[in-house]
Amino acid sequence: MKLALFDLDHTLLNTDSDHSWGEFLVNEGLVDPIHHRQMNDKFYEDYKSGQLDPIAYNEFVFEFLTQHDNNYLAELHELFMKKVIRAQMRPEGFKAIQKHKDAGHEIVGITATSDFITAPIFREFGITEIIATNAEVKNGQYTGKVLGLPCFQQGKLVRLEQWLAGRTVSESWAYSDSINDRFLLEYADQAIAVNPDDRLEVLAKEQAWDIQDWSI
């Protein structure tokens, strides 16, 4: 297998879908604006600094999901796509995905953000194999809990190994913007730092990784 791994937030997207979802809920008047924005911003700063507690953050995000049925949530997510996400989808991301498809490579979207938020976005990029932090569902309803290991930092490698299920990878590429993904980038044969944050840029230069600008 030749494998191309794509991070989502600030890699394929010009924004962070998790944080943007929180802002979307505030702007739509669906959550307490002061408390939700304060918590959303705090977790986002923790993420950027590499100090995020992924369980706590995702349970914060999932609390809203427990309060509504799936049909409403699907409609709301489509509104989120329309109002926020589609304008932030990077053309260079589409091009990179297509390049790997044309070469016959297996393509996987891999993100610390939840499957609820990211699966529809990845699918719009044409990616159907998705490894994300999973929201637990019981009897068709979100429980508010994280199912299994969060797909964050070294957890991405664990989740990737679970997905591979013993299959052999002969060559791999990984695309990401974040120092949180240094483990994923170190795993890959070819690491591509896409609009890297400051710490990843330093590491990428030290490792002679490819640095690309996909900003729009």
PDB file of C-alpha atoms in Angstrom:
ATOM      1  CA  MET A   1       0.000   0.000   0.000  1.00  0.00           C
ATOM      2  CA  LYS A   2       1.107   3.528  -0.821  1.00  0.00           C
ATOM      3  CA  LEU A   3      -0.567   5.790   1.697  1.00  0.00           C
ATOM      4  CA  ALA A   4      -1.284   9.534   1.760  1.00  0.00           C
ATOM      5  CA  LEU A   5      -2.402  10.962   5.111  1.00  0.00           C
ATOM      6  CA  PHE A   6      -4.126  14.335   5.284  1.00  0.00           C
ATOM      7  CA  ASP A   7      -4.770  16.397   8.398  1.00  0.00           C
ATOM      8  CA  LEU A   8      -7.828  18.659   8.112  1.00  0.00           C
ATOM      9  CA  ASP A   9      -7.720  21.822  10.204  1.00  0.00           C
ATOM     10  CA  HIS A  10      -5.405  24.507   8.810  1.00  0.00           C
ATOM     11  CA  THR A  11      -4.156  21.906   6.314  1.00  0.00           C
ATOM     12  CA  LEU A  12      -6.966  21.106   3.898  1.00  0.00           C
ATOM     13  CA  LEU A  13      -8.989  23.905   5.468  1.00  0.00           C
ATOM     14  CA  ASN A  14      -8.081  27.539   5.917  1.00  0.00           C
ATOM     15  CA  THR A  15      -9.626  27.359   9.396  1.00  0.00           C
ATOM     16  CA  ASP A  16     -10.026  25.059  12.407  1.00  0.00           C
ATOM     17  CA  SER A  17     -13.323  23.204  11.972  1.00  0.00           C
ATOM     18  CA  ASP A  18     -13.694  22.406  15.683  1.00  0.00           C
ATOM     19  CA  HIS A  19     -13.262  25.998  16.827  1.00  0.00           C
ATOM     20  CA  SER A  20     -15.348  27.240  13.893  1.00  0.00           C
ATOM     21  CA  TRP A  21     -18.185  24.886  14.903  1.00  0.00           C
ATOM     22  CA  GLY A  22     -18.224  26.463  18.361  1.00  0.00           C
ATOM     23  CA  GLU A  23     -18.289  29.951  16.854  1.00  0.00           C
ATOM     24  CA  PHE A  24     -21.061  28.852  14.494  1.00  0.00           C
ATOM     25  CA  LEU A  25     -23.201  27.653  17.420  1.00  0.00           C
ATOM     26  CA  VAL A  26     -22.651  30.979  19.189  1.00  0.00           C
ATOM     27  CA  ASN A  27     -23.486  33.011  16.073  1.00  0.00           C
ATOM     28  CA  GLU A  28     -26.640  30.967  15.458  1.00  0.00           C
ATOM     29  CA  GLY A  29     -27.797  31.657  19.028  1.00  0.00           C
ATOM     30  CA  LEU A  30     -27.819  27.958  19.933  1.00  0.00           C
ATOM     31  CA  VAL A  31     -25.554  28.060  22.998  1.00  0.00           C
ATOM     32  CA  ASP A  32     -24.757  30.448  25.820  1.00  0.00           C
ATOM     33  CA  PRO A  33     -22.535  32.934  23.982  1.00  0.00           C
ATOM     34  CA  ILE A  34     -20.262  34.025  26.814  1.00  0.00           C
ATOM     35  CA  HIS A  35     -19.565  30.645  28.413  1.00  0.00           C
ATOM     36  CA  HIS A  36     -19.338  28.683  25.163  1.00  0.00           C
ATOM     37  CA  ARG A  37     -17.014  31.146  23.456  1.00  0.00           C
ATOM     38  CA  GLN A  38     -14.823  31.377  26.547  1.00  0.00           C
ATOM     39  CA  MET A  39     -14.452  27.587  26.766  1.00  0.00           C
ATOM     40  CA  ASN A  40     -14.055  27.182  23.010  1.00  0.00           C
ATOM     41  CA  ASP A  41     -11.287  29.784  22.897  1.00  0.00           C
ATOM     42  CA  LYS A  42      -9.507  28.296  25.903  1.00  0.00           C
ATOM     43  CA  PHE A  43      -9.434  24.804  24.417  1.00  0.00           C
ATOM     44  CA  TYR A  44      -8.229  26.197  21.089  1.00  0.00           C
ATOM     45  CA  GLU A  45      -5.335  27.990  22.770  1.00  0.00           C
ATOM     46  CA  ASP A  46      -4.499  24.757  24.614  1.00  0.00           C
ATOM     47  CA  TYR A  47      -4.449  22.938  21.272  1.00  0.00           C
ATOM     48  CA  LYS A  48      -2.136  25.477  19.660  1.00  0.00           C
ATOM     49  CA  SER A  49       0.244  25.262  22.614  1.00  0.00           C
ATOM     50  CA  GLY A  50       0.244  21.454  22.517  1.00  0.00           C
ATOM     51  CA  GLN A  51      -1.395  21.214  25.951  1.00  0.00           C
ATOM     52  CA  LEU A  52      -4.904  20.170  24.954  1.00  0.00           C
ATOM     53  CA  ASP A  53      -6.805  17.586  26.987  1.00  0.00           C
ATOM     54  CA  PRO A  54      -8.567  15.898  24.052  1.00  0.00           C
ATOM     55  CA  ILE A  55     -11.099  14.081  26.231  1.00  0.00           C
ATOM     56  CA  ALA A  56     -12.199  17.259  28.006  1.00  0.00           C
ATOM     57  CA  TYR A  57     -12.379  19.230  24.790  1.00  0.00           C
ATOM     58  CA  ASN A  58     -14.376  16.675  22.863  1.00  0.00           C
ATOM     59  CA  GLU A  59     -16.789  16.138  25.738  1.00  0.00           C
ATOM     60  CA  PHE A  60     -17.334  19.898  25.724  1.00  0.00           C
ATOM     61  CA  VAL A  61     -18.096  19.736  21.975  1.00  0.00           C
ATOM     62  CA  PHE A  62     -20.245  16.609  22.311  1.00  0.00           C
ATOM     63  CA  GLU A  63     -22.483  18.079  25.041  1.00  0.00           C
ATOM     64  CA  PHE A  64     -24.458  19.957  22.384  1.00  0.00           C
ATOM     65  CA  LEU A  65     -24.881  16.766  20.346  1.00  0.00           C
ATOM     66  CA  THR A  66     -26.578  14.984  23.247  1.00  0.00           C
ATOM     67  CA  GLN A  67     -29.358  17.580  23.311  1.00  0.00           C
ATOM     68  CA  HIS A  68     -30.635  17.113  19.755  1.00  0.00           C
ATOM     69  CA  ASP A  69     -31.742  14.360  17.392  1.00  0.00           C
ATOM     70  CA  ASN A  70     -29.646  13.244  14.457  1.00  0.00           C
ATOM     71  CA  ASN A  71     -31.853  14.733  11.741  1.00  0.00           C
ATOM     72  CA  TYR A  72     -31.590  18.187  13.283  1.00  0.00           C
ATOM     73  CA  LEU A  73     -27.825  17.796  13.760  1.00  0.00           C
ATOM     74  CA  ALA A  74     -27.393  16.754  10.121  1.00  0.00           C
ATOM     75  CA  GLU A  75     -29.357  19.800   8.945  1.00  0.00           C
ATOM     76  CA  LEU A  76     -27.315  22.031  11.238  1.00  0.00           C
ATOM     77  CA  HIS A  77     -24.053  20.596   9.954  1.00  0.00           C
ATOM     78  CA  GLU A  78     -25.114  21.271   6.365  1.00  0.00           C
ATOM     79  CA  LEU A  79     -25.810  24.893   7.342  1.00  0.00           C
ATOM     80  CA  PHE A  80     -22.327  24.981   8.910  1.00  0.00           C
ATOM     81  CA  MET A  81     -20.859  23.686   5.644  1.00  0.00           C
ATOM     82  CA  LYS A  82     -22.756  26.327   3.679  1.00  0.00           C
ATOM     83  CA  LYS A  83     -22.073  29.309   5.939  1.00  0.00           C
ATOM     84  CA  VAL A  84     -18.537  28.527   7.123  1.00  0.00           C
ATOM     85  CA  ILE A  85     -16.636  25.566   5.722  1.00  0.00           C
ATOM     86  CA  ARG A  86     -16.961  25.566   1.940  1.00  0.00           C
ATOM     87  CA  ALA A  87     -15.360  29.000   1.602  1.00  0.00           C
ATOM     88  CA  GLN A  88     -12.404  27.736   3.654  1.00  0.00           C
ATOM     89  CA  MET A  89     -11.640  24.593   1.598  1.00  0.00           C
ATOM     90  CA  ARG A  90      -8.199  25.057   0.094  1.00  0.00           C
ATOM     91  CA  PRO A  91      -7.885  24.508  -3.670  1.00  0.00           C
ATOM     92  CA  GLU A  92      -4.318  23.272  -3.175  1.00  0.00           C
ATOM     93  CA  GLY A  93      -5.719  20.592  -0.890  1.00  0.00           C
ATOM     94  CA  PHE A  94      -8.033  19.344  -3.628  1.00  0.00           C
ATOM     95  CA  LYS A  95      -5.077  19.303  -6.033  1.00  0.00           C
ATOM     96  CA  ALA A  96      -2.869  17.303  -3.660  1.00  0.00           C
ATOM     97  CA  ILE A  97      -5.632  14.761  -3.037  1.00  0.00           C
ATOM     98  CA  GLN A  98      -6.238  14.371  -6.759  1.00  0.00           C
ATOM     99  CA  LYS A  99      -2.512  13.894  -7.388  1.00  0.00           C
ATOM    100  CA  HIS A 100      -2.455  10.944  -4.980  1.00  0.00           C
ATOM    101  CA  LYS A 101      -5.685   9.524  -6.424  1.00  0.00           C
ATOM    102  CA  ASP A 102      -4.243   9.684  -9.926  1.00  0.00           C
ATOM    103  CA  ALA A 103      -1.196   7.773  -8.668  1.00  0.00           C
ATOM    104  CA  GLY A 104      -3.427   5.062  -7.205  1.00  0.00           C
ATOM    105  CA  HIS A 105      -2.507   5.792  -3.601  1.00  0.00           C
ATOM    106  CA  GLU A 106      -4.716   5.005  -0.617  1.00  0.00           C
ATOM    107  CA  ILE A 107      -5.920   8.294   0.887  1.00  0.00           C
ATOM    108  CA  VAL A 108      -6.865   8.742   4.528  1.00  0.00           C
ATOM    109  CA  GLY A 109      -8.113  11.800   6.376  1.00  0.00           C
ATOM    110  CA  ILE A 110      -6.711  11.798   9.903  1.00  0.00           C
ATOM    111  CA  THR A 111      -7.730  14.410  12.466  1.00  0.00           C
ATOM    112  CA  ALA A 112      -7.969  15.076  16.178  1.00  0.00           C
ATOM    113  CA  THR A 113     -11.356  16.684  15.591  1.00  0.00           C
ATOM    114  CA  SER A 114     -14.477  14.569  16.011  1.00  0.00           C
ATOM    115  CA  ASP A 115     -15.992  12.401  13.318  1.00  0.00           C
ATOM    116  CA  PHE A 116     -19.284  14.309  13.646  1.00  0.00           C
ATOM    117  CA  ILE A 117     -17.655  17.561  12.540  1.00  0.00           C
ATOM    118  CA  THR A 118     -15.061  16.250  10.105  1.00  0.00           C
ATOM    119  CA  ALA A 119     -16.493  13.255   8.241  1.00  0.00           C
ATOM    120  CA  PRO A 120     -18.801  15.351   6.002  1.00  0.00           C
ATOM    121  CA  ILE A 121     -15.935  17.777   5.316  1.00  0.00           C
ATOM    122  CA  PHE A 122     -13.485  15.043   4.357  1.00  0.00           C
ATOM    123  CA  ARG A 123     -16.118  13.474   2.112  1.00  0.00           C
ATOM    124  CA  GLU A 124     -16.550  16.788   0.315  1.00  0.00           C
ATOM    125  CA  PHE A 125     -12.810  16.705  -0.364  1.00  0.00           C
ATOM    126  CA  GLY A 126     -13.342  13.249  -1.856  1.00  0.00           C
ATOM    127  CA  ILE A 127     -11.830  11.370   1.089  1.00  0.00           C
ATOM    128  CA  THR A 128     -13.906   8.454   2.386  1.00  0.00           C
ATOM    129  CA  GLU A 129     -11.385   6.724   4.661  1.00  0.00           C
ATOM    130  CA  ILE A 130     -11.435   8.771   7.853  1.00  0.00           C
ATOM    131  CA  ILE A 131      -9.660   8.389  11.183  1.00  0.00           C
ATOM    132  CA  ALA A 132     -10.970  10.873  13.736  1.00  0.00           C
ATOM    133  CA  THR A 133     -11.784  11.182  17.406  1.00  0.00           C
ATOM    134  CA  ASN A 134     -15.015   9.226  17.659  1.00  0.00           C
ATOM    135  CA  ALA A 135     -18.157  10.417  19.417  1.00  0.00           C
ATOM    136  CA  GLU A 136     -19.869   7.574  21.246  1.00  0.00           C
ATOM    137  CA  VAL A 137     -23.375   6.737  20.073  1.00  0.00           C
ATOM    138  CA  LYS A 138     -25.781   4.447  21.932  1.00  0.00           C
ATOM    139  CA  ASN A 139     -29.274   3.625  20.707  1.00  0.00           C
ATOM    140  CA  GLY A 140     -28.885   6.187  17.967  1.00  0.00           C
ATOM    141  CA  GLN A 141     -28.085   9.044  20.352  1.00  0.00           C
ATOM    142  CA  TYR A 142     -24.818  10.770  21.186  1.00  0.00           C
ATOM    143  CA  THR A 143     -23.778  10.038  24.776  1.00  0.00           C
ATOM    144  CA  GLY A 144     -21.388  12.972  25.118  1.00  0.00           C
ATOM    145  CA  LYS A 145     -18.427  10.644  25.624  1.00  0.00           C
ATOM    146  CA  VAL A 146     -15.371   9.873  23.505  1.00  0.00           C
ATOM    147  CA  LEU A 147     -15.313   6.355  22.105  1.00  0.00           C
ATOM    148  CA  GLY A 148     -11.863   4.788  22.287  1.00  0.00           C
ATOM    149  CA  LEU A 149      -8.582   6.648  22.032  1.00  0.00           C
ATOM    150  CA  PRO A 150      -8.626  10.279  20.873  1.00  0.00           C
ATOM    151  CA  CYS A 151      -6.892  10.728  17.519  1.00  0.00           C
ATOM    152  CA  PHE A 152      -4.447  13.307  18.893  1.00  0.00           C
ATOM    153  CA  GLN A 153      -0.648  13.580  18.859  1.00  0.00           C
ATOM    154  CA  GLN A 154       0.787  10.056  19.342  1.00  0.00           C
ATOM    155  CA  GLY A 155      -2.794   8.773  19.437  1.00  0.00           C
ATOM    156  CA  LYS A 156      -2.905   9.362  15.682  1.00  0.00           C
ATOM    157  CA  LEU A 157      -0.245   6.711  15.188  1.00  0.00           C
ATOM    158  CA  VAL A 158      -2.095   4.245  17.420  1.00  0.00           C
ATOM    159  CA  ARG A 159      -5.343   4.836  15.570  1.00  0.00           C
ATOM    160  CA  LEU A 160      -3.535   4.552  12.225  1.00  0.00           C
ATOM    161  CA  GLU A 161      -2.046   1.191  13.217  1.00  0.00           C
ATOM    162  CA  GLN A 162      -5.538   0.027  14.209  1.00  0.00           C
ATOM    163  CA  TRP A 163      -6.862   1.118  10.830  1.00  0.00           C
ATOM    164  CA  LEU A 164      -4.029  -0.617   8.966  1.00  0.00           C
ATOM    165  CA  ALA A 165      -4.772  -3.869  10.833  1.00  0.00           C
ATOM    166  CA  GLY A 166      -1.437  -5.363   9.906  1.00  0.00           C
ATOM    167  CA  ARG A 167      -1.401  -4.258   6.287  1.00  0.00           C
ATOM    168  CA  THR A 168       2.020  -3.208   5.010  1.00  0.00           C
ATOM    169  CA  VAL A 169       2.732   0.321   3.827  1.00  0.00           C
ATOM    170  CA  SER A 170       5.470   0.520   1.199  1.00  0.00           C
ATOM    171  CA  GLU A 171       5.523   4.309   0.924  1.00  0.00           C
ATOM    172  CA  SER A 172       3.739   7.086   2.789  1.00  0.00           C
ATOM    173  CA  TRP A 173       3.106  10.813   2.723  1.00  0.00           C
ATOM    174  CA  ALA A 174       1.723  12.973   5.527  1.00  0.00           C
ATOM    175  CA  TYR A 175       0.405  16.524   5.312  1.00  0.00           C
ATOM    176  CA  SER A 176      -0.111  18.729   8.368  1.00  0.00           C
ATOM    177  CA  ASP A 177       0.238  22.255   9.707  1.00  0.00           C
ATOM    178  CA  SER A 178       0.679  21.535  13.408  1.00  0.00           C
ATOM    179  CA  ILE A 179       3.443  20.622  15.834  1.00  0.00           C
ATOM    180  CA  ASN A 180       0.824  18.321  17.392  1.00  0.00           C
ATOM    181  CA  ASP A 181       1.322  16.137  14.305  1.00  0.00           C
ATOM    182  CA  ARG A 182       5.091  15.831  14.538  1.00  0.00           C
ATOM    183  CA  PHE A 183       4.687  12.108  15.303  1.00  0.00           C
ATOM    184  CA  LEU A 184       2.601  11.561  12.177  1.00  0.00           C
ATOM    185  CA  LEU A 185       5.040  13.517  10.054  1.00  0.00           C
ATOM    186  CA  GLU A 186       8.007  11.615  11.485  1.00  0.00           C
ATOM    187  CA  TYR A 187       6.216   8.353  10.685  1.00  0.00           C
ATOM    188  CA  ALA A 188       5.798   9.202   7.011  1.00  0.00           C
ATOM    189  CA  ASP A 189       8.448   8.622   4.379  1.00  0.00           C
ATOM    190  CA  GLN A 190       7.656  12.031   2.975  1.00  0.00           C
ATOM    191  CA  ALA A 191       6.474  14.747   5.363  1.00  0.00           C
ATOM    192  CA  ILE A 192       4.837  17.887   4.009  1.00  0.00           C
ATOM    193  CA  ALA A 193       4.423  20.826   6.377  1.00  0.00           C
ATOM    194  CA  VAL A 194       1.482  22.845   5.071  1.00  0.00           C
ATOM    195  CA  ASN A 195       1.475  26.457   6.301  1.00  0.00           C
ATOM    196  CA  PRO A 196       3.213  25.194   9.445  1.00  0.00           C
ATOM    197  CA  ASP A 197       2.861  26.799  12.844  1.00  0.00           C
ATOM    198  CA  ASP A 198       6.041  28.359  14.235  1.00  0.00           C
ATOM    199  CA  ARG A 199       7.316  25.269  16.046  1.00  0.00           C
ATOM    200  CA  LEU A 200       6.557  22.928  13.178  1.00  0.00           C
ATOM    201  CA  GLU A 201       8.308  25.268  10.766  1.00  0.00           C
ATOM    202  CA  VAL A 202      11.475  25.076  12.868  1.00  0.00           C
ATOM    203  CA  LEU A 203      11.258  21.272  12.996  1.00  0.00           C
ATOM    204  CA  ALA A 204      10.492  21.018   9.280  1.00  0.00           C
ATOM    205  CA  LYS A 205      13.588  23.044   8.421  1.00  0.00           C
ATOM    206  CA  GLU A 206      15.716  20.933  10.770  1.00  0.00           C
ATOM    207  CA  GLN A 207      14.422  17.728   9.150  1.00  0.00           C
ATOM    208  CA  ALA A 208      14.542  19.138   5.598  1.00  0.00           C
ATOM    209  CA  TRP A 209      10.832  18.419   5.160  1.00  0.00           C
ATOM    210  CA  ASP A 210       8.909  19.939   2.295  1.00  0.00           C
ATOM    211  CA  ILE A 211       7.169  23.185   3.340  1.00  0.00           C
ATOM    212  CA  GLN A 212       4.213  24.282   1.219  1.00  0.00           C
ATOM    213  CA  ASP A 213       1.894  27.298   1.234  1.00  0.00           C
ATOM    214  CA  TRP A 214      -1.730  26.346   0.607  1.00  0.00           C
ATOM    215  CA  SER A 215      -3.279  29.505   2.026  1.00  0.00           C
ATOM    216  CA  ILE A 216      -6.133  31.203   0.233  1.00  0.00           C
TER     217      ILE A 216
END
